[in-house]
């Protein structure tokens, strides 16, 4: 059996052909960086969400969930700092009429090693130090939000960096783009949320009133977010509309390091249970933080275009609640019994894009295999729980009695599992179609079934077949595809 590494363009065409992801409004030629999830994609996406939700809410007695609205009071975004600071800085090349995101350009100039946090230079010694200093100064200007006061200085630094690295790019000026989409609402401007986190912070009091939690406790949310990305590319990796799964963990500030480490480990463990391979992941420590963060690690994944951010773990400290207190005049505090005072807790955030997990799963699980018989098969080798369809039921041939029996089986199992029924084409072709969408089990009704009340189960990965009594069928599918198995694996790791 031969296995090949899959390129991004093959994943894009597979995703469309097999009903996972379509370009949005395709009949009108689509819109850049917006996608629709197809009939199989939607199930895979929902299964990822369910697994995350259970791993957060069900197994932690001190984490609860919310579903807050996408449109929020505009003051929320003033308080959160997004109106002022949520933007990207671009370098513009006049001759080529081409822009590049400054942080991406810096990242490219400072190619990273596989360890993730070391800077590799073409030349060493003094030049390396000089380069690092130049980069630090540029990042400082970005962090201090004084890019436009200092932009001439930055261009000089960029020019010096260019000379050291022999880069041929001719950058003429810098400009900024705000990342939040605006909409008009009753004569005022409101925004499509760029993160779900703020809905959690603005509900902090409501949750406290309901649950009277002691620290530490968490609030989790899954939802759509929108960002006016200027360099949206790489399929569903960077989109303008995407979905996040975020958890805000409220802690005593003295325990910041403990809980930061805990969630950094927990989140990597969670990803590892998906079975995409340990080597595909690495940590990346940030030097440059988002305006709300004081400490940040990414869990990166080795996508077809290299290691990139999959999930962020941030210490937001008390930035957000402090800001919302200031703008709302409401106290967003917890009571400290020991010191008999109210105070604003620190927050450790875990934030991951579902679409990026989806792309990670497709890119690591899609295999093109050449079998011993020299025939080819496309195989989506995903965890059976994540599979869009849990089992396919076939009559061996287009025989009335076999069809009736297979349909009866489908009806008796459909309330327990998401199944599919097929009777067209040869059994071999039906297997190939199910392998390609990752269905872990195919069940065939043949003439023997009518006598011995057994069916043939064929497993996706091994292609092994076994006879199973119909009365044991439900248990066999459950055993193979239940979420319990995955959650238990997560707890044991
Ligand atoms: N609340 C913190 C926050 O939003 P972020 O690093 O900007 O942090 C968190 O985003 C996660 O959201 C990222 O790790 C990534 O998985 C996902 N994400 C961010 N921008 C995205 C985009 N344009 N398209 C798809 N996913 C994106």
Short mmCIF file of C-alpha atoms and ligand atoms in Angstrom, two decimals, residues 33 82 86 101 179 194-198 201 225-229 231-233 235-248 286 290 292 297-299 303 308-314 316 349-357, ligand 1:
data_model
loop_
_atom_site.label_atom_id
_atom_site.label_comp_id
_atom_site.label_asym_id
_atom_site.label_seq_id
_atom_site.Cartn_x
_atom_site.Cartn_y
_atom_site.Cartn_z
CA UNK A 33 -12.33 33.67 1.68
CA UNK A 82 -11.00 46.43 19.50
CA UNK A 86 -7.85 45.58 16.29
CA UNK A 101 1.08 42.24 6.16
CA UNK A 179 -10.40 44.18 11.13
CA UNK A 194 -14.46 39.44 15.90
CA UNK A 195 -14.20 37.09 18.93
CA UNK A 196 -16.82 35.33 21.08
CA UNK A 197 -14.98 36.24 24.29
CA UNK A 198 -16.62 39.63 24.81
CA UNK A 201 -17.27 39.04 29.76
CA UNK A 225 -17.10 35.53 14.33
CA UNK A 226 -16.21 37.91 11.52
CA UNK A 227 -12.95 39.61 10.57
CA UNK A 228 -12.19 41.79 7.60
CA UNK A 229 -9.00 39.83 6.83
CA UNK A 231 -4.68 38.54 3.44
CA UNK A 232 -7.37 35.85 3.65
CA UNK A 233 -6.04 32.76 1.93
CA UNK A 235 -8.69 27.80 1.97
CA UNK A 236 -10.56 27.68 5.31
CA UNK A 237 -7.40 28.53 7.29
CA UNK A 238 -8.00 32.28 7.16
CA UNK A 239 -11.57 33.31 6.43
CA UNK A 240 -13.68 36.41 6.88
CA UNK A 241 -16.48 34.49 8.59
CA UNK A 242 -15.50 31.58 10.79
CA UNK A 243 -16.40 29.82 14.01
CA UNK A 244 -14.56 29.87 17.32
CA UNK A 245 -14.67 27.68 20.42
CA UNK A 246 -13.50 29.77 23.35
CA UNK A 247 -13.29 29.20 27.09
CA UNK A 248 -12.53 31.95 29.59
CA UNK A 286 4.54 34.77 21.30
CA UNK A 290 -2.69 40.99 21.02
CA UNK A 292 -5.55 42.27 25.58
CA UNK A 297 1.24 30.47 23.43
CA UNK A 298 -0.06 29.02 20.20
CA UNK A 299 -0.55 25.37 19.53
CA UNK A 303 -0.72 22.18 7.71
CA UNK A 308 0.71 27.60 11.61
CA UNK A 309 -1.50 28.65 14.52
CA UNK A 310 -4.26 26.22 15.38
CA UNK A 311 -5.22 27.41 18.86
CA UNK A 312 -4.22 30.27 21.15
CA UNK A 313 -3.83 30.12 24.93
CA UNK A 314 -3.69 33.63 26.38
CA UNK A 316 -5.82 38.17 29.44
CA UNK A 349 -8.36 32.00 27.65
CA UNK A 350 -8.30 29.02 25.30
CA UNK A 351 -9.41 29.97 21.78
CA UNK A 352 -9.57 27.75 18.72
CA UNK A 353 -11.09 28.04 15.25
CA UNK A 354 -13.26 25.05 14.33
CA UNK A 355 -12.43 25.56 10.66
CA UNK A 356 -8.71 25.20 11.39
CA UNK A 357 -9.33 21.93 13.27
N1 LIG B 1 -10.33 35.60 21.69
C1 LIG B 1 -8.99 35.47 21.27
C2 LIG B 1 -8.86 35.36 19.82
O1 LIG B 1 -9.80 35.57 19.08
P1 LIG B 1 -7.14 34.83 17.92
O2 LIG B 1 -5.74 34.26 18.01
O3 LIG B 1 -7.33 36.08 17.17
O4 LIG B 1 -7.61 34.98 19.44
C3 LIG B 1 -8.27 32.48 17.99
O5 LIG B 1 -8.10 33.72 17.33
C4 LIG B 1 -8.35 31.34 17.01
O6 LIG B 1 -9.34 31.61 16.01
C5 LIG B 1 -7.06 31.10 16.22
O7 LIG B 1 -6.15 30.32 16.96
C6 LIG B 1 -7.59 30.37 14.99
O8 LIG B 1 -7.80 29.00 15.28
C7 LIG B 1 -8.94 31.02 14.77
N2 LIG B 1 -8.87 32.07 13.72
C8 LIG B 1 -8.41 33.34 13.86
N3 LIG B 1 -8.56 34.03 12.72
C9 LIG B 1 -9.12 33.18 11.82
C10 LIG B 1 -9.54 33.31 10.46
N4 LIG B 1 -9.45 34.45 9.81
N5 LIG B 1 -10.09 32.22 9.84
C11 LIG B 1 -10.23 31.05 10.51
N6 LIG B 1 -9.86 30.89 11.80
C12 LIG B 1 -9.32 31.92 12.46
#
